[in-house]
Structure formats: structure tokens, C-alpha cells
């Protein structure tokens, strides 16, 4: 997305602000905030939340989906860090209105990551997650296939999930021709993308179809009931609000909240699923259900690597201009590159 001149000035000014001494940043951000576990909110993140409130004064629920999508693209562009260089980027149609953006790393054949962007199934795109996918390609050495699945409400539940399954089949058929290792294809995503990843793995397992070598779940939504302590504790003031989540779910249209395709945590059986990297954030309404999903996988004998971004908020993977967020993305990259490999 091309930013306006005023937005480019805003981005430059905000980055200058973040370089100020901590004592000044604390005055600008306000008193230290701690969560229920005693962890302080990252100072830069706290200030960013205050700046975001000044820029985006109206709630998401006041927007139509098209307007909300434009706001998402703008917000991600304002807060992203420097873009990593990769060997190649290509957008390609794969049929049925689905597209992928292909990020080629410097060395091939490479392990593959089929990536599903977040955005509550309603907003987001490969462009909003461009900086993150570049890091996965450049730093983790993955051939990244960022899926532009069709969004709700134009394509409600289970439409996005069906698009993901089609993209999975396409990735398996085309990985080798793209310079990827067809025997090592991971699937991953953040937020709604993490939800779709977990749901897709369940659907593939239950159908007896080949599954990903690894599932990467970054602050995933796993239970549509929204009845955890973290939903109550962080319902306001930490970017993703309760009203936002209701708006997303209403547009997604999964009416049966117990359906494991919408609430993967509620599947009766979590055995024989791919090894997982599960990332949670300490000030996130989805924190508890993400941790519960990691617990459920481990109890079922699934290997899990946990990354606890205890001092961060939902959406930090798109905030790599902030030092703490960038450091946690490095942890995800390291885990993706080395910690969990197919047998």
C-alpha cells in the first residue's frame, strides 16, 4: 500500500519518538501497566497503543468491511519495520478466485511455509503481512506461499477454510516446481490465520489426507465462545477489543460455536496432528485459548514449541518496528527454521 505524504510524515515522526530516552517515553505512554500475571506491558507497545488511539479514533464496528480493510492495510504499513530483501516475489492466481504471493529465499530447494494472514477472516491480505513473510523467507529460509484467501462476509464460513484447503493441495502439487521441498511443507498463520491453520490440520487428519509437516499458530483463535479470563481482562485498551472480535465473528458467520472448524479447541480428539509452534501474547484477549490449545496438543502427544510474548499485545507480528516485537519475531523465525522439523 502506498502511504500518503501525511502518513509518511506520521511514520517518520513516530519512529523518531520511539528513539527517545525511556524516561521520556514513559511520560508519553502513561503509568506502567501490568497484566494479571504481573508482567509489565512493553513500553514501546504502550506508547504505540496511545498513538494508535489518536489516529484511529472510531471503533472497528463503525466501519463497513471495505473501509476496515483499508484501515488494516494502512495500520500495518505505518508500524512495519524495514523490509527484508528476498530473491523473488511473485503474485499468482491458483484458481477459484484464490491467489498466492510467492516469496523465494536465497537457497533452493527450501522448506515451504503456506502462510495464512490474520484479520478476523474479514480484513488483511498478503500485502498487510508482507514484512512478516519477507522475514520468514529471508531469515528462516522458507519458500513462503502467502495465501490471499477470500474474505467474509462476501465469502462466509466455511469459505475461507475451503480456500485454504485448496491452496494446500496447490502447494503440494507445485512446491517442487517453485523451488520448494514438497516433503517439508508447513502451514501457519496469525490470529484468524492461526485459527484456519488449526482447523485445516483437523480437517485433513479426519479425511485421511496428507498433513503439513508443522503448524505455526501465532496468537490463534481456537474457541469462538470467548469465555476465558483473558477475554475479560483485555477486552479494551490493547488494540484488539471485545467489540472488534464480535464484529469479526458476526461477519464470519460460524453460527455453531462448537464446530471444530471454527473452534479447533473443541475437537474431540487432537491426536495425530502436526508438531506445532504456538505463540501467545500476554496482553491478548486470545491468550488463554491459545495456551489451552497448546495444552490440548501436548496432552494428545503432539510436540509443541511454545513462545510466550508475555509483554506484548495481539498483532505484534505486524509491529516489527518495535524492538520487543521484532525480538519475538526473531524467536518465531528461529523456531520455524530449526526447532521443529519433520521426522
Short mmCIF file of C-alpha atoms in Angstrom, two decimals:
data_model
loop_
_atom_site.label_atom_id
_atom_site.label_comp_id
_atom_site.label_asym_id
_atom_site.label_seq_id
_atom_site.Cartn_x
_atom_site.Cartn_y
_atom_site.Cartn_z
CA UNK A 1 0.00 0.00 0.00
CA UNK A 2 1.31 3.45 -0.93
CA UNK A 3 1.08 5.82 2.03
CA UNK A 4 0.02 9.41 1.60
CA UNK A 5 2.55 12.14 2.26
CA UNK A 6 0.93 12.88 5.62
CA UNK A 7 1.12 9.20 6.60
CA UNK A 8 4.78 9.01 5.59
CA UNK A 9 5.47 12.03 7.77
CA UNK A 10 3.50 10.39 10.60
CA UNK A 11 5.50 7.18 10.29
CA UNK A 12 8.80 9.05 10.29
CA UNK A 13 7.79 11.18 13.27
CA UNK A 14 6.57 8.22 15.31
CA UNK A 15 9.81 6.34 14.72
CA UNK A 16 11.75 9.35 15.96
CA UNK A 17 9.58 9.40 19.07
CA UNK A 18 10.40 5.75 19.80
CA UNK A 19 14.12 6.60 19.92
CA UNK A 20 13.67 9.00 22.84
CA UNK A 21 15.04 8.01 26.28
CA UNK A 22 12.86 5.66 28.28
CA UNK A 23 12.11 8.28 30.93
CA UNK A 24 10.52 10.50 28.26
CA UNK A 25 8.73 7.56 26.62
CA UNK A 26 7.23 6.69 30.00
CA UNK A 27 5.79 10.18 30.36
CA UNK A 28 4.29 9.96 26.90
CA UNK A 29 2.94 6.43 27.33
CA UNK A 30 1.48 6.88 30.80
CA UNK A 31 1.87 4.84 34.00
CA UNK A 32 3.23 1.31 33.75
CA UNK A 33 0.58 -1.32 33.09
CA UNK A 34 0.83 -4.90 34.32
CA UNK A 35 -1.29 -7.89 33.43
CA UNK A 36 -2.84 -10.48 35.74
CA UNK A 37 0.47 -12.36 35.86
CA UNK A 38 2.45 -9.33 36.98
CA UNK A 39 4.17 -8.76 33.63
CA UNK A 40 4.62 -5.13 32.60
CA UNK A 41 3.44 -4.11 29.15
CA UNK A 42 6.33 -3.30 26.84
CA UNK A 43 6.93 0.45 26.99
CA UNK A 44 7.14 0.99 23.23
CA UNK A 45 3.96 -1.03 22.74
CA UNK A 46 2.13 1.01 25.37
CA UNK A 47 3.10 4.22 23.61
CA UNK A 48 2.13 2.76 20.22
CA UNK A 49 -1.33 1.93 21.61
CA UNK A 50 -1.74 5.53 22.74
CA UNK A 51 -0.67 6.82 19.31
CA UNK A 52 -3.00 4.37 17.56
CA UNK A 53 -5.93 5.61 19.65
CA UNK A 54 -5.18 9.13 18.46
CA UNK A 55 -5.06 8.07 14.79
CA UNK A 56 -7.92 5.53 14.76
CA UNK A 57 -10.49 7.18 16.98
CA UNK A 58 -13.57 5.38 15.68
CA UNK A 59 -14.16 1.71 16.60
CA UNK A 60 -13.92 -1.03 14.01
CA UNK A 61 -17.63 -1.72 14.38
CA UNK A 62 -18.34 1.70 12.81
CA UNK A 63 -16.75 0.54 9.55
CA UNK A 64 -18.02 -1.48 6.62
CA UNK A 65 -15.70 -4.34 5.65
CA UNK A 66 -14.15 -2.45 2.71
CA UNK A 67 -13.31 0.53 4.91
CA UNK A 68 -11.94 -1.74 7.63
CA UNK A 69 -9.69 -3.46 5.08
CA UNK A 70 -8.19 -0.15 4.01
CA UNK A 71 -7.63 0.77 7.65
CA UNK A 72 -5.85 -2.53 8.29
CA UNK A 73 -3.52 -2.06 5.32
CA UNK A 74 -2.68 1.49 6.43
CA UNK A 75 -2.04 0.49 10.04
CA UNK A 76 0.30 -2.34 9.05
CA UNK A 77 2.23 -0.07 6.70
CA UNK A 78 2.63 2.59 9.39
CA UNK A 79 4.03 0.22 12.03
CA UNK A 80 6.15 -2.17 9.97
CA UNK A 81 9.92 -2.22 10.12
CA UNK A 82 12.42 -2.27 7.23
CA UNK A 83 11.60 -4.78 4.50
CA UNK A 84 13.91 -7.77 4.12
CA UNK A 85 15.33 -8.46 0.68
CA UNK A 86 14.36 -11.81 -0.87
CA UNK A 87 15.36 -13.43 -4.15
CA UNK A 88 11.95 -13.04 -5.72
CA UNK A 89 8.31 -12.11 -5.12
CA UNK A 90 5.52 -13.18 -7.44
CA UNK A 91 1.73 -12.98 -7.25
CA UNK A 92 -0.05 -15.90 -8.86
CA UNK A 93 -3.68 -16.95 -9.32
CA UNK A 94 -4.31 -20.58 -8.40
CA UNK A 95 -7.99 -20.85 -9.36
CA UNK A 96 -11.44 -20.25 -7.85
CA UNK A 97 -10.57 -16.62 -7.12
CA UNK A 98 -7.67 -17.59 -4.81
CA UNK A 99 -4.22 -16.03 -5.15
CA UNK A 100 -0.85 -16.61 -3.53
CA UNK A 101 2.13 -14.34 -3.14
CA UNK A 102 5.33 -16.37 -3.52
CA UNK A 103 8.48 -15.33 -1.63
CA UNK A 104 11.59 -17.12 -2.87
CA UNK A 105 14.56 -17.40 -0.46
CA UNK A 106 18.18 -17.28 -1.50
CA UNK A 107 18.71 -21.04 -1.35
CA UNK A 108 16.56 -23.70 -3.01
CA UNK A 109 15.16 -26.26 -2.68
CA UNK A 110 13.77 -24.76 0.50
CA UNK A 111 11.29 -25.90 3.12
CA UNK A 112 7.90 -24.38 2.38
CA UNK A 113 5.55 -22.30 4.51
CA UNK A 114 1.94 -21.90 3.41
CA UNK A 115 1.06 -18.71 5.28
CA UNK A 116 -2.45 -17.52 6.19
CA UNK A 117 -2.72 -13.88 7.20
CA UNK A 118 -4.71 -12.65 10.16
CA UNK A 119 -7.54 -10.14 10.16
CA UNK A 120 -10.58 -11.84 11.65
CA UNK A 121 -11.44 -13.57 8.35
CA UNK A 122 -12.68 -10.15 7.16
CA UNK A 123 -9.60 -7.93 6.67
CA UNK A 124 -5.93 -8.48 5.92
CA UNK A 125 -4.07 -9.65 2.84
CA UNK A 126 -0.63 -10.75 1.66
CA UNK A 127 0.20 -7.03 1.42
CA UNK A 128 -0.65 -6.36 5.07
CA UNK A 129 1.67 -9.23 6.07
CA UNK A 130 4.38 -8.56 3.50
CA UNK A 131 7.07 -7.58 6.03
CA UNK A 132 6.45 -10.69 8.12
CA UNK A 133 6.52 -13.08 5.16
CA UNK A 134 9.73 -11.48 3.90
CA UNK A 135 11.32 -12.30 7.25
CA UNK A 136 10.18 -15.90 7.05
CA UNK A 137 11.75 -16.17 3.60
CA UNK A 138 14.93 -14.19 4.23
CA UNK A 139 15.69 -15.23 7.81
CA UNK A 140 14.12 -18.71 8.13
CA UNK A 141 15.00 -19.73 4.58
CA UNK A 142 11.43 -20.74 3.78
CA UNK A 143 9.72 -20.61 0.40
CA UNK A 144 6.67 -18.69 1.57
CA UNK A 145 3.31 -19.01 -0.15
CA UNK A 146 1.14 -16.26 1.34
CA UNK A 147 -2.48 -17.11 0.62
CA UNK A 148 -4.94 -14.43 -0.44
CA UNK A 149 -7.98 -16.45 0.62
CA UNK A 150 -11.38 -14.90 0.00
CA UNK A 151 -12.81 -12.92 2.88
CA UNK A 152 -16.08 -12.74 4.78
CA UNK A 153 -18.77 -11.53 4.67
CA UNK A 154 -18.66 -11.96 0.89
CA UNK A 155 -17.34 -15.49 1.49
CA UNK A 156 -18.54 -16.51 4.96
CA UNK A 157 -17.70 -19.63 6.96
CA UNK A 158 -16.54 -22.14 5.86
CA UNK A 159 -15.47 -20.34 2.65
CA UNK A 160 -12.04 -19.11 3.86
CA UNK A 161 -11.24 -22.57 5.24
CA UNK A 162 -12.21 -24.21 1.95
CA UNK A 163 -9.90 -21.78 0.13
CA UNK A 164 -7.07 -22.72 2.48
CA UNK A 165 -7.57 -26.42 1.75
CA UNK A 166 -7.46 -25.71 -1.98
CA UNK A 167 -4.28 -23.70 -1.51
CA UNK A 168 -2.81 -26.61 0.48
CA UNK A 169 -3.46 -29.00 -2.40
CA UNK A 170 -1.95 -26.50 -4.85
CA UNK A 171 1.15 -26.08 -2.67
CA UNK A 172 1.74 -29.83 -2.55
CA UNK A 173 1.37 -30.14 -6.30
CA UNK A 174 3.57 -27.16 -7.17
CA UNK A 175 6.19 -26.93 -4.40
CA UNK A 176 8.95 -28.64 -6.34
CA UNK A 177 8.42 -26.52 -9.46
CA UNK A 178 8.63 -23.38 -7.31
CA UNK A 179 11.93 -24.40 -5.76
CA UNK A 180 10.47 -25.86 -2.57
CA UNK A 181 10.78 -29.19 -0.81
CA UNK A 182 7.44 -31.00 -1.30
CA UNK A 183 8.26 -33.25 1.64
CA UNK A 184 8.59 -30.35 4.07
CA UNK A 185 5.60 -28.03 3.81
CA UNK A 186 4.46 -26.20 6.94
CA UNK A 187 1.23 -24.30 7.36
CA UNK A 188 0.94 -21.29 9.61
CA UNK A 189 -0.86 -18.08 10.33
CA UNK A 190 -1.60 -15.39 12.87
CA UNK A 191 -4.90 -14.77 14.66
CA UNK A 192 -7.64 -15.82 12.19
CA UNK A 193 -4.86 -17.34 10.10
CA UNK A 194 -3.84 -19.42 13.11
CA UNK A 195 -7.45 -20.46 13.52
CA UNK A 196 -7.60 -21.53 9.87
CA UNK A 197 -4.32 -23.42 10.22
CA UNK A 198 -5.51 -25.40 13.23
CA UNK A 199 -8.88 -26.09 11.61
CA UNK A 200 -7.28 -27.17 8.32
CA UNK A 201 -5.00 -29.64 10.11
CA UNK A 202 -8.02 -31.18 11.84
CA UNK A 203 -9.96 -31.44 8.58
CA UNK A 204 -7.01 -33.01 6.74
CA UNK A 205 -6.39 -35.52 9.52
CA UNK A 206 -10.03 -36.53 9.74
CA UNK A 207 -10.16 -37.01 5.96
CA UNK A 208 -7.04 -39.17 5.98
CA UNK A 209 -5.25 -36.69 3.73
CA UNK A 210 -1.59 -35.63 3.96
CA UNK A 211 -1.00 -33.00 6.64
CA UNK A 212 1.57 -30.23 7.00
CA UNK A 213 4.95 -31.13 8.45
CA UNK A 214 4.43 -28.37 11.01
CA UNK A 215 1.72 -25.96 12.14
CA UNK A 216 2.67 -22.42 13.15
CA UNK A 217 -0.03 -20.85 15.32
CA UNK A 218 0.62 -17.19 16.17
CA UNK A 219 -1.90 -15.96 18.79
CA UNK A 220 -4.56 -18.22 17.24
CA UNK A 221 -8.27 -18.02 17.88
CA UNK A 222 -9.28 -21.51 18.96
CA UNK A 223 -12.65 -21.10 20.71
CA UNK A 224 -15.40 -18.82 19.42
CA UNK A 225 -17.21 -18.79 22.78
CA UNK A 226 -14.96 -16.00 24.13
CA UNK A 227 -15.47 -17.05 27.75
CA UNK A 228 -11.88 -17.04 29.07
CA UNK A 229 -10.34 -14.76 31.67
CA UNK A 230 -8.10 -13.11 29.07
CA UNK A 231 -11.15 -12.08 27.03
CA UNK A 232 -12.50 -10.30 30.08
CA UNK A 233 -9.19 -8.81 31.24
CA UNK A 234 -8.10 -7.39 27.88
CA UNK A 235 -11.46 -6.51 26.37
CA UNK A 236 -10.48 -2.85 25.99
CA UNK A 237 -7.29 -0.87 25.66
CA UNK A 238 -4.96 -3.37 23.98
CA UNK A 239 -5.73 -2.86 20.26
CA UNK A 240 -7.93 -5.93 19.74
CA UNK A 241 -11.13 -5.25 21.66
CA UNK A 242 -14.12 -7.38 22.51
CA UNK A 243 -16.31 -5.34 20.17
CA UNK A 244 -13.78 -5.95 17.37
CA UNK A 245 -13.94 -9.69 17.95
CA UNK A 246 -17.74 -9.68 17.93
CA UNK A 247 -17.67 -7.69 14.66
CA UNK A 248 -15.31 -10.20 13.08
CA UNK A 249 -17.29 -13.23 14.21
CA UNK A 250 -20.60 -11.74 13.11
CA UNK A 251 -19.19 -11.23 9.61
CA UNK A 252 -17.54 -14.66 9.52
CA UNK A 253 -20.87 -16.32 10.21
CA UNK A 254 -19.87 -19.52 12.00
CA UNK A 255 -23.17 -19.95 13.81
CA UNK A 256 -22.32 -23.23 15.57
CA UNK A 257 -19.69 -22.12 18.07
CA UNK A 258 -18.92 -25.76 18.90
CA UNK A 259 -17.97 -26.63 15.32
CA UNK A 260 -14.24 -27.52 15.48
CA UNK A 261 -13.76 -25.92 12.06
CA UNK A 262 -14.44 -22.63 13.86
CA UNK A 263 -13.38 -23.64 17.38
CA UNK A 264 -10.47 -26.11 16.96
CA UNK A 265 -10.05 -26.34 20.74
CA UNK A 266 -13.41 -28.12 20.92
CA UNK A 267 -12.44 -31.01 18.63
CA UNK A 268 -12.99 -34.32 20.41
CA UNK A 269 -9.53 -35.63 19.51
CA UNK A 270 -6.24 -33.79 18.99
CA UNK A 271 -4.04 -36.82 18.42
CA UNK A 272 -2.00 -37.35 15.26
CA UNK A 273 -1.79 -33.68 14.37
CA UNK A 274 1.38 -31.98 13.10
CA UNK A 275 4.03 -30.69 15.51
CA UNK A 276 3.20 -27.13 16.49
CA UNK A 277 4.78 -23.81 17.31
CA UNK A 278 2.24 -21.95 19.45
CA UNK A 279 2.79 -18.25 20.08
CA UNK A 280 0.78 -16.27 22.61
CA UNK A 281 0.85 -12.66 23.85
CA UNK A 282 0.44 -11.68 27.49
CA UNK A 283 -1.99 -8.79 26.89
CA UNK A 284 -4.15 -10.52 24.29
CA UNK A 285 -7.83 -11.49 24.62
CA UNK A 286 -6.94 -14.72 22.77
CA UNK A 287 -4.07 -15.59 25.13
CA UNK A 288 -5.86 -18.19 27.24
CA UNK A 289 -7.41 -20.11 24.34
CA UNK A 290 -4.04 -20.22 22.58
CA UNK A 291 -2.40 -21.63 25.69
CA UNK A 292 -5.28 -24.07 26.12
CA UNK A 293 -4.75 -25.31 22.57
CA UNK A 294 -1.05 -25.90 23.25
CA UNK A 295 -2.06 -27.80 26.40
CA UNK A 296 -4.54 -29.90 24.44
CA UNK A 297 -1.97 -30.76 21.76
CA UNK A 298 0.64 -31.74 24.32
CA UNK A 299 -1.87 -33.90 26.20
CA UNK A 300 -2.57 -35.67 22.91
CA UNK A 301 1.13 -36.39 22.37
CA UNK A 302 1.76 -33.69 19.76
CA UNK A 303 5.20 -32.00 20.05
CA UNK A 304 4.79 -28.31 20.87
CA UNK A 305 7.23 -25.41 20.99
CA UNK A 306 5.76 -22.51 22.99
CA UNK A 307 6.72 -18.88 22.55
CA UNK A 308 5.32 -16.60 25.23
CA UNK A 309 5.39 -12.93 24.22
CA UNK A 310 4.44 -12.07 27.78
CA UNK A 311 4.84 -8.28 27.48
CA UNK A 312 3.14 -7.82 24.09
CA UNK A 313 -0.32 -7.49 22.57
CA UNK A 314 -2.30 -9.18 19.85
CA UNK A 315 -0.96 -8.26 16.42
CA UNK A 316 2.68 -7.80 17.42
CA UNK A 317 3.88 -9.84 14.43
CA UNK A 318 2.96 -6.84 12.26
CA UNK A 319 4.78 -4.38 14.55
CA UNK A 320 8.41 -5.21 13.88
CA UNK A 321 9.45 -1.55 14.07
CA UNK A 322 9.11 -2.00 17.85
CA UNK A 323 12.19 -3.66 19.38
CA UNK A 324 10.36 -6.11 21.65
CA UNK A 325 8.04 -7.23 18.85
CA UNK A 326 10.96 -7.65 16.44
CA UNK A 327 12.78 -9.75 19.01
CA UNK A 328 9.82 -12.08 19.41
CA UNK A 329 9.51 -12.41 15.65
CA UNK A 330 13.17 -13.49 15.69
CA UNK A 331 12.19 -16.23 18.16
CA UNK A 332 9.44 -17.40 15.81
CA UNK A 333 11.87 -17.36 12.87
CA UNK A 334 14.40 -19.40 14.86
CA UNK A 335 11.76 -21.95 15.85
CA UNK A 336 10.49 -22.16 12.30
CA UNK A 337 13.98 -22.60 10.95
CA UNK A 338 15.33 -25.18 13.36
CA UNK A 339 13.34 -26.22 16.41
CA UNK A 340 10.63 -28.41 14.88
CA UNK A 341 11.42 -30.46 11.79
CA UNK A 342 9.55 -33.34 10.16
CA UNK A 343 10.80 -36.79 11.02
#
